[in-house]
Short mmCIF file of C-alpha atoms and ligand atoms in Angstrom, two decimals:
data_model
loop_
_atom_site.label_atom_id
_atom_site.label_comp_id
_atom_site.label_asym_id
_atom_site.label_seq_id
_atom_site.Cartn_x
_atom_site.Cartn_y
_atom_site.Cartn_z
CA UNK V 21 -4.36 18.38 4.70
CA UNK V 22 -1.50 16.08 5.71
CA UNK V 23 -1.59 12.79 3.77
CA UNK V 24 0.62 9.85 4.70
CA UNK V 25 1.00 6.26 3.57
CA UNK V 26 3.56 3.48 3.31
CA UNK V 27 4.32 0.34 1.34
CA UNK V 28 6.36 -2.61 2.45
CA UNK V 29 9.36 -3.49 0.29
CA UNK V 30 8.68 -7.18 0.50
CA UNK V 31 8.76 -7.86 -3.25
CA UNK V 32 7.82 -6.28 -6.55
CA UNK V 33 4.75 -4.04 -6.46
CA UNK V 34 1.56 -5.48 -7.92
CA UNK V 35 -1.54 -4.00 -9.42
CA UNK V 36 -3.44 -4.36 -6.13
CA UNK V 37 -0.91 -1.97 -4.58
CA UNK V 38 -1.39 0.36 -7.51
CA UNK V 39 -5.18 0.52 -7.55
CA UNK V 40 -5.70 0.21 -3.81
CA UNK V 41 -3.09 2.76 -2.81
CA UNK V 42 -0.56 4.26 -5.25
CA UNK V 43 -3.12 5.73 -7.64
CA UNK V 44 -4.60 7.60 -4.67
CA UNK V 45 -1.12 8.75 -3.59
CA UNK V 46 -0.71 10.38 -6.98
CA UNK V 47 -4.21 11.86 -7.04
CA UNK V 48 -3.72 13.45 -3.62
CA UNK V 49 -0.21 14.79 -4.09
CA UNK V 50 -0.84 18.18 -5.67
CA UNK V 51 -3.53 19.64 -3.46
CA UNK V 52 -2.11 18.35 -0.17
CA UNK V 53 0.94 18.04 1.98
CA UNK V 54 1.83 14.41 1.29
CA UNK V 55 4.34 12.03 2.92
CA UNK V 56 4.89 8.60 1.36
CA UNK V 57 7.41 6.06 2.51
CA UNK V 58 8.94 2.65 1.97
CA UNK V 59 8.25 0.64 5.13
CA UNK V 60 11.52 -1.26 5.48
CA UNK V 61 11.33 -1.68 9.27
CA UNK V 62 8.03 -3.46 8.70
CA UNK V 63 9.53 -5.62 5.97
CA UNK V 64 12.06 -7.01 8.47
CA UNK V 65 9.22 -9.16 9.76
CA UNK V 66 9.33 -11.14 6.52
CA UNK V 67 12.49 -10.35 4.48
CA UNK V 68 15.59 -11.80 6.12
CA UNK V 69 18.18 -11.29 3.40
CA UNK V 70 19.99 -7.93 3.67
CA UNK V 71 20.91 -7.54 0.01
CA UNK V 72 17.43 -8.53 -1.09
CA UNK V 73 15.89 -5.97 1.26
CA UNK V 74 18.16 -3.23 -0.12
CA UNK V 75 17.18 -4.19 -3.63
CA UNK V 76 13.46 -4.15 -2.85
CA UNK V 77 13.72 -0.76 -1.12
CA UNK V 78 15.36 0.83 -4.12
CA UNK V 79 12.90 -0.83 -6.50
CA UNK V 80 9.91 0.47 -4.57
CA UNK V 81 11.35 4.01 -4.57
CA UNK V 82 11.93 3.81 -8.31
CA UNK V 83 8.50 2.31 -8.96
CA UNK V 84 6.74 5.04 -6.96
CA UNK V 85 8.59 7.71 -8.93
CA UNK V 86 7.84 5.95 -12.21
CA UNK V 87 4.15 5.70 -11.31
CA UNK V 88 3.91 9.44 -10.97
CA UNK V 89 4.97 10.60 -7.51
CA UNK V 90 6.55 13.98 -7.97
CA UNK V 91 9.51 14.43 -5.61
CA UNK V 92 8.99 18.20 -5.72
CA UNK V 93 5.43 17.80 -4.47
CA UNK V 94 5.73 15.01 -1.90
CA UNK V 95 8.10 13.92 0.82
CA UNK V 96 9.21 10.50 -0.41
CA UNK V 97 11.35 8.69 2.11
CA UNK V 98 12.51 5.39 3.55
CA UNK V 99 11.10 4.55 6.98
CA UNK V 100 14.43 3.51 8.52
CA UNK V 101 16.03 6.81 7.47
CA UNK V 102 13.89 8.22 10.29
CA UNK V 103 14.93 6.23 13.38
CA UNK V 104 12.62 8.46 15.49
CA UNK V 105 9.93 6.06 14.29
CA UNK V 106 11.24 3.28 16.50
CA UNK V 107 11.42 5.46 19.58
CA UNK V 108 7.83 6.58 19.15
CA UNK V 109 6.85 2.99 18.54
CA UNK V 110 8.22 2.09 21.98
CA UNK V 111 6.36 4.93 23.69
CA UNK V 112 3.16 3.69 22.08
CA UNK V 113 3.89 0.05 22.90
CA UNK V 114 3.90 0.90 26.60
CA UNK V 115 0.26 2.00 26.45
CA UNK V 116 -1.06 -0.65 24.04
CA UNK V 117 -3.12 -3.45 25.62
CA UNK V 118 -2.13 -6.95 24.45
CA UNK V 119 -5.77 -7.67 23.65
CA UNK V 120 -5.84 -5.07 20.88
CA UNK V 121 -2.95 -6.77 19.12
CA UNK V 122 -4.28 -10.27 19.76
CA UNK V 123 -7.39 -9.53 17.74
CA UNK V 124 -5.44 -8.35 14.69
CA UNK V 125 -6.32 -10.46 11.66
CA UNK V 126 -3.13 -9.68 9.76
CA UNK V 127 -1.02 -11.20 12.54
CA UNK V 128 -3.20 -14.31 12.67
CA UNK V 129 -3.15 -14.60 8.88
CA UNK V 130 0.60 -14.34 8.63
CA UNK V 131 1.22 -16.91 11.34
CA UNK V 132 -1.24 -19.22 9.65
CA UNK V 133 0.69 -18.80 6.40
CA UNK V 134 3.81 -20.03 8.17
CA UNK V 135 5.61 -16.90 9.40
CA UNK V 136 7.08 -17.50 12.86
CA UNK V 137 5.08 -15.96 15.72
CA UNK V 138 7.69 -13.36 16.62
CA UNK V 139 7.23 -10.31 18.85
CA UNK V 140 7.97 -7.94 15.95
CA UNK V 141 5.19 -9.41 13.89
CA UNK V 142 2.85 -9.17 16.87
CA UNK V 143 3.73 -5.52 17.50
CA UNK V 144 3.61 -4.63 13.80
CA UNK V 145 0.46 -2.48 14.18
CA UNK V 146 2.12 -0.37 16.90
CA UNK V 147 5.01 0.42 14.58
CA UNK V 148 2.44 1.35 11.97
CA UNK V 149 0.68 3.62 14.46
CA UNK V 150 4.04 5.28 15.11
CA UNK V 151 4.53 5.84 11.35
CA UNK V 152 1.23 7.60 11.11
CA UNK V 153 1.20 9.59 14.35
CA UNK V 154 4.79 10.76 13.91
CA UNK V 155 3.77 12.94 10.98
CA UNK V 156 0.48 14.32 12.33
CA UNK V 157 -1.31 12.64 9.43
CA UNK V 158 -4.95 13.55 8.75
CA UNK V 159 -5.67 11.04 5.99
CA UNK V 160 -4.12 7.68 5.15
CA UNK V 161 -4.85 6.24 1.68
CA UNK V 162 -4.82 2.42 1.89
CA UNK V 163 -6.61 -0.72 0.77
CA UNK V 164 -9.24 -2.44 2.92
CA UNK V 165 -6.67 -4.81 4.47
CA UNK V 166 -5.17 -1.89 6.41
CA UNK V 167 -8.44 -0.69 7.92
CA UNK V 168 -7.94 -2.51 11.20
CA UNK V 169 -4.44 -1.08 11.54
CA UNK V 170 -5.89 2.39 11.16
CA UNK V 171 -8.46 1.66 13.86
CA UNK V 172 -5.71 0.54 16.21
CA UNK V 173 -3.72 3.66 15.36
CA UNK V 174 -6.62 5.85 16.45
CA UNK V 175 -7.20 3.78 19.58
CA UNK V 176 -3.53 3.93 20.56
CA UNK V 177 -3.41 7.68 19.92
CA UNK V 178 -6.49 8.25 22.06
CA UNK V 179 -5.15 6.06 24.81
CA UNK V 180 -1.82 7.88 24.86
CA UNK V 181 -3.61 11.21 24.95
CA UNK V 182 -5.77 9.93 27.79
CA UNK V 183 -2.96 8.32 29.83
CA UNK V 184 -0.86 11.46 29.65
CA UNK V 185 -3.80 13.65 30.42
CA UNK V 186 -3.38 16.17 27.68
CA UNK V 187 -6.69 17.76 26.97
CA UNK V 188 -5.36 19.33 23.78
CA UNK V 189 -4.03 15.89 22.74
CA UNK V 190 -0.49 14.90 21.89
CA UNK V 191 -1.47 13.17 18.67
CA UNK V 192 -3.72 14.07 15.80
CA UNK V 193 -6.29 11.36 14.98
CA UNK V 194 -5.93 10.11 11.40
CA UNK V 195 -8.67 8.76 9.12
CA UNK V 196 -8.33 6.00 6.54
CA UNK V 197 -9.02 6.88 2.92
CA UNK V 198 -10.34 3.75 1.22
CA UNK V 199 -12.06 3.83 -2.17
CA UNK V 200 -14.89 1.29 -2.38
CA UNK V 201 -14.33 0.05 -5.92
CA UNK V 202 -10.64 -0.75 -5.32
CA UNK V 203 -10.70 -1.58 -1.61
CA UNK V 204 -9.94 -5.23 -2.38
CA UNK V 205 -8.44 -5.84 -5.81
CA UNK V 206 -8.80 -9.51 -6.81
CA UNK V 207 -5.81 -11.65 -7.76
CA UNK V 208 -5.49 -14.43 -10.34
CA UNK V 209 -7.37 -16.89 -8.13
CA UNK V 210 -10.16 -14.46 -7.21
CA UNK V 211 -8.89 -13.96 -3.65
CA UNK V 212 -7.41 -10.61 -2.64
CA UNK V 213 -4.31 -9.96 -4.73
CA UNK V 214 -1.36 -10.49 -2.39
CA UNK V 215 2.27 -11.55 -2.54
CA UNK V 216 1.59 -14.10 0.14
CA UNK V 217 -1.14 -15.80 -1.94
CA UNK V 218 1.12 -15.93 -4.97
CA UNK V 219 -1.68 -14.61 -7.17
CA UNK V 220 -0.25 -11.25 -8.24
CA UNK V 221 0.35 -9.48 -11.51
CA UNK V 222 3.33 -7.21 -11.07
CA UNK V 223 3.07 -3.65 -12.36
CA UNK V 224 6.38 -3.78 -14.19
CA UNK V 225 6.40 -7.36 -15.34
CA UNK V 226 7.43 -7.47 -18.98
CA UNK V 227 4.53 -7.44 -21.45
CA UNK V 228 5.08 -11.05 -22.58
CA UNK V 229 4.88 -12.22 -19.00
CA UNK V 230 1.73 -10.15 -18.33
CA UNK V 231 0.05 -11.72 -21.39
CA UNK V 232 0.95 -15.16 -20.12
CA UNK V 233 -0.07 -14.51 -16.55
CA UNK V 234 -3.55 -13.19 -17.24
CA UNK V 235 -4.29 -16.48 -19.00
CA UNK V 236 -4.03 -18.15 -15.59
CA UNK V 237 -6.94 -16.17 -14.18
CA UNK V 238 -9.27 -18.69 -12.57
CA UNK V 239 -12.86 -18.67 -13.92
CA UNK V 240 -15.79 -21.06 -13.99
CA UNK V 241 -16.27 -23.19 -17.09
CA UNK V 242 -19.32 -21.59 -18.67
CA UNK V 243 -19.17 -21.71 -22.49
CA UNK V 244 -18.88 -18.59 -24.65
CA UNK V 245 -22.57 -18.38 -25.49
CA UNK V 246 -23.81 -18.66 -21.88
CA UNK V 247 -24.89 -15.44 -20.09
CA UNK V 248 -22.59 -14.62 -17.20
CA UNK V 249 -22.78 -12.37 -14.17
CA UNK V 250 -20.24 -9.55 -14.44
CA UNK V 251 -20.91 -8.55 -10.82
CA UNK V 252 -19.56 -11.78 -9.38
CA UNK V 253 -16.85 -12.61 -11.92
CA UNK V 254 -13.40 -11.69 -10.49
CA UNK V 255 -11.92 -11.56 -14.01
CA UNK V 256 -14.42 -8.92 -15.05
CA UNK V 257 -13.92 -7.27 -11.65
CA UNK V 258 -10.30 -6.67 -12.53
CA UNK V 259 -10.85 -5.94 -16.21
CA UNK V 260 -13.34 -3.16 -15.50
CA UNK V 261 -10.76 -1.32 -13.39
CA UNK V 262 -8.41 -0.97 -16.34
CA UNK V 263 -10.71 -0.94 -19.39
CA UNK V 264 -11.75 2.20 -21.22
CA UNK V 265 -15.41 3.00 -20.38
CA UNK V 266 -16.74 2.05 -23.85
CA UNK V 267 -14.90 -1.31 -23.78
CA UNK V 268 -16.10 -1.98 -20.26
CA UNK V 269 -19.71 -1.34 -21.21
CA UNK V 270 -19.46 -3.53 -24.28
CA UNK V 271 -18.01 -6.48 -22.37
CA UNK V 272 -20.49 -6.02 -19.52
CA UNK V 273 -23.40 -6.15 -21.97
CA UNK V 274 -22.01 -9.25 -23.65
CA UNK V 275 -21.55 -10.90 -20.25
CA UNK V 276 -25.22 -10.44 -19.49
CA UNK V 277 -26.46 -11.45 -22.94
CA UNK V 278 -24.02 -14.29 -23.51
CA UNK V 279 -21.44 -14.27 -26.28
CA UNK V 280 -18.24 -13.39 -24.50
CA UNK V 281 -15.58 -15.98 -23.70
CA UNK V 282 -13.19 -15.69 -20.77
CA UNK V 283 -10.24 -16.08 -23.16
CA UNK V 284 -11.19 -12.85 -24.90
CA UNK V 285 -11.56 -10.98 -21.60
CA UNK V 286 -8.15 -12.24 -20.48
CA UNK V 287 -6.52 -11.05 -23.69
CA UNK V 288 -8.17 -7.66 -23.35
CA UNK V 289 -7.15 -7.41 -19.72
CA UNK V 290 -3.51 -8.12 -20.63
CA UNK V 291 -3.50 -5.43 -23.32
CA UNK V 292 -5.25 -2.91 -21.05
CA UNK V 293 -2.62 -3.49 -18.35
CA UNK V 294 0.27 -3.12 -20.76
CA UNK V 295 -1.19 0.11 -22.10
CA UNK V 296 -2.00 1.54 -18.68
CA UNK V 297 1.59 1.23 -17.51
CA UNK V 298 3.39 1.95 -20.80
CA UNK V 299 4.35 5.51 -19.88
CA UNK V 300 5.36 4.54 -16.36
CA UNK V 301 7.55 1.81 -17.85
CA UNK V 302 9.43 4.44 -19.84
CA UNK V 303 9.80 6.73 -16.85
CA UNK V 304 11.02 3.79 -14.83
CA UNK V 305 13.81 3.09 -17.31
CA UNK V 306 14.91 6.74 -16.89
CA UNK V 307 15.12 6.44 -13.11
CA UNK V 308 16.90 3.09 -13.32
CA UNK V 309 19.50 4.71 -15.56
CA UNK V 310 20.10 7.46 -12.98
CA UNK V 311 20.55 5.90 -9.54
CA UNK V 312 22.18 9.11 -8.29
CA UNK V 313 18.87 10.95 -8.84
CA UNK V 314 17.02 8.33 -6.85
CA UNK V 315 19.60 8.66 -4.06
CA UNK V 316 19.13 12.43 -4.05
CA UNK V 317 15.34 12.08 -3.77
CA UNK V 318 15.80 9.66 -0.89
CA UNK V 319 18.21 11.92 0.97
CA UNK V 320 16.04 15.01 0.56
CA UNK V 321 12.96 13.05 1.66
CA UNK V 322 14.74 11.76 4.77
CA UNK V 323 15.74 15.24 5.78
CA UNK V 324 12.24 16.69 5.44
CA UNK V 325 10.59 13.70 7.09
CA UNK V 326 12.98 13.85 10.05
CA UNK V 327 12.31 17.50 10.59
CA UNK V 328 8.60 16.81 11.06
CA UNK V 329 9.22 13.62 13.02
CA UNK V 330 11.56 15.27 15.52
CA UNK V 331 8.96 17.86 16.48
CA UNK V 332 6.22 15.30 17.08
CA UNK V 333 8.53 12.95 18.95
CA UNK V 334 9.62 15.83 21.15
CA UNK V 335 5.98 16.48 22.01
CA UNK V 336 5.41 12.82 22.87
CA UNK V 337 8.58 12.53 24.97
CA UNK V 338 7.72 15.65 26.89
CA UNK V 339 4.17 14.40 27.54
CA UNK V 340 5.40 11.22 29.19
CA UNK V 341 8.27 12.75 31.10
CA UNK V 342 11.32 11.78 29.06
CA UNK V 343 14.20 14.16 28.59
P1 LIG N 429 1.40 -3.38 1.86
O1 LIG N 429 2.83 -3.14 1.55
O2 LIG N 429 0.94 -4.78 2.04
O3 LIG N 429 0.49 -2.75 0.73
C1 LIG N 429 0.65 -1.41 0.27
C2 LIG N 429 -0.71 -0.80 -0.02
O4 LIG N 429 -1.38 -1.55 -1.04
C3 LIG N 429 -2.68 -1.90 -0.58
N1 LIG N 429 -3.06 -3.20 -1.17
C4 LIG N 429 -4.24 -3.44 -1.75
N2 LIG N 429 -5.31 -2.66 -1.98
C5 LIG N 429 -6.37 -3.22 -2.62
N3 LIG N 429 -6.38 -4.51 -3.05
C6 LIG N 429 -5.32 -5.33 -2.86
N4 LIG N 429 -5.34 -6.59 -3.31
C7 LIG N 429 -4.18 -4.81 -2.18
N5 LIG N 429 -2.99 -5.33 -1.80
C8 LIG N 429 -2.32 -4.33 -1.18
C9 LIG N 429 -2.56 -1.99 0.93
O5 LIG N 429 -3.81 -1.87 1.55
C10 LIG N 429 -1.63 -0.82 1.20
O6 LIG N 429 -2.34 0.39 1.27
N6 LIG N 429 1.18 -2.30 6.74
C11 LIG N 429 1.21 -1.71 5.41
C12 LIG N 429 2.39 -0.78 5.18
C13 LIG N 429 2.46 0.35 6.14
C14 LIG N 429 1.59 1.50 6.19
C15 LIG N 429 2.08 2.29 7.25
C16 LIG N 429 0.49 1.89 5.45
C17 LIG N 429 3.37 0.50 7.13
N7 LIG N 429 3.15 1.65 7.81
C18 LIG N 429 1.46 3.50 7.60
C19 LIG N 429 -0.14 3.10 5.79
C20 LIG N 429 0.36 3.90 6.85
C21 LIG N 429 1.32 -2.84 4.39
O7 LIG N 429 1.79 -3.90 4.69
O8 LIG N 429 0.95 -2.50 3.12
#
């Protein structure tokens, strides 16, 4: 099965990215034909400093490798190393009704948060459709916030197939792969963890900073002895995703019976996070020390990705009468 997914290099990766997406990238890499990329064209809608963008791109590549992507198993590449993406995006734009983009919540959200209402931001989902369709992806591992973009991708693919009258279809229709328990990972304020809400815990923050940050997790003010509901407590919601099963069960029981304080859960969460990423932290240091290896992975990924992309783009161009 062809797996594909992308991450924007718009800042350091956080544990929502890890649980919602990257962990699935790793789990799917061995048994499938997987393509993962750093979505730098997309990041242009929010990062407007060239050297910062370059830095973020290389950090995301390094972080993905450190977190367990095996460059011998997957095609790991940078979106803009495959300029075919932008051409396909244009072909798709010409068949995409404005109304489909107008109803996109991510566009409305971003404008509400203060990003300028630019055409690139508006057409963001079409570029994402191009990313996915260009590689004949079957399955796209993502968090819940990308579900609508996947729906638009399928709609655009079907519309293109319909407009250009190909019964056999130019594009393969992809499906999202969203795991229920990590579809929306909560941030420090209980809302979805997101760079734009400033409520993230970064994967590779140093341990002292992780310990400090988890203390900021917003909770209610119930005292230690009061029974609490683990099902509605965002702090427990995050803790349970990292805790060992026995620890999780113990804390869950003490939530229900009373006798657990939020301070204790925060401390445990911090330690669980530090432990979870300890090995990746070491691997990361290795990659950081060898930028030439990262560059080689990037170049090899670009070559393989382009090979696939060229074939699909050729199909799409031929279908609509170009060339
Ligand atoms: P991005 O860069 O915002 O996020 C990368 C991945 O992390 C997931 N994610 C979360 N999952 C659960 N809980 C959270 N709090 C959380 N925060 C982030 C996202 O759902 C995503 O899977 N538009 C995409 C990038 C993209 C893409 C693509 C993805 C571009 N082209 C093609 C898939 C296929 C984005 O901005 O993700």
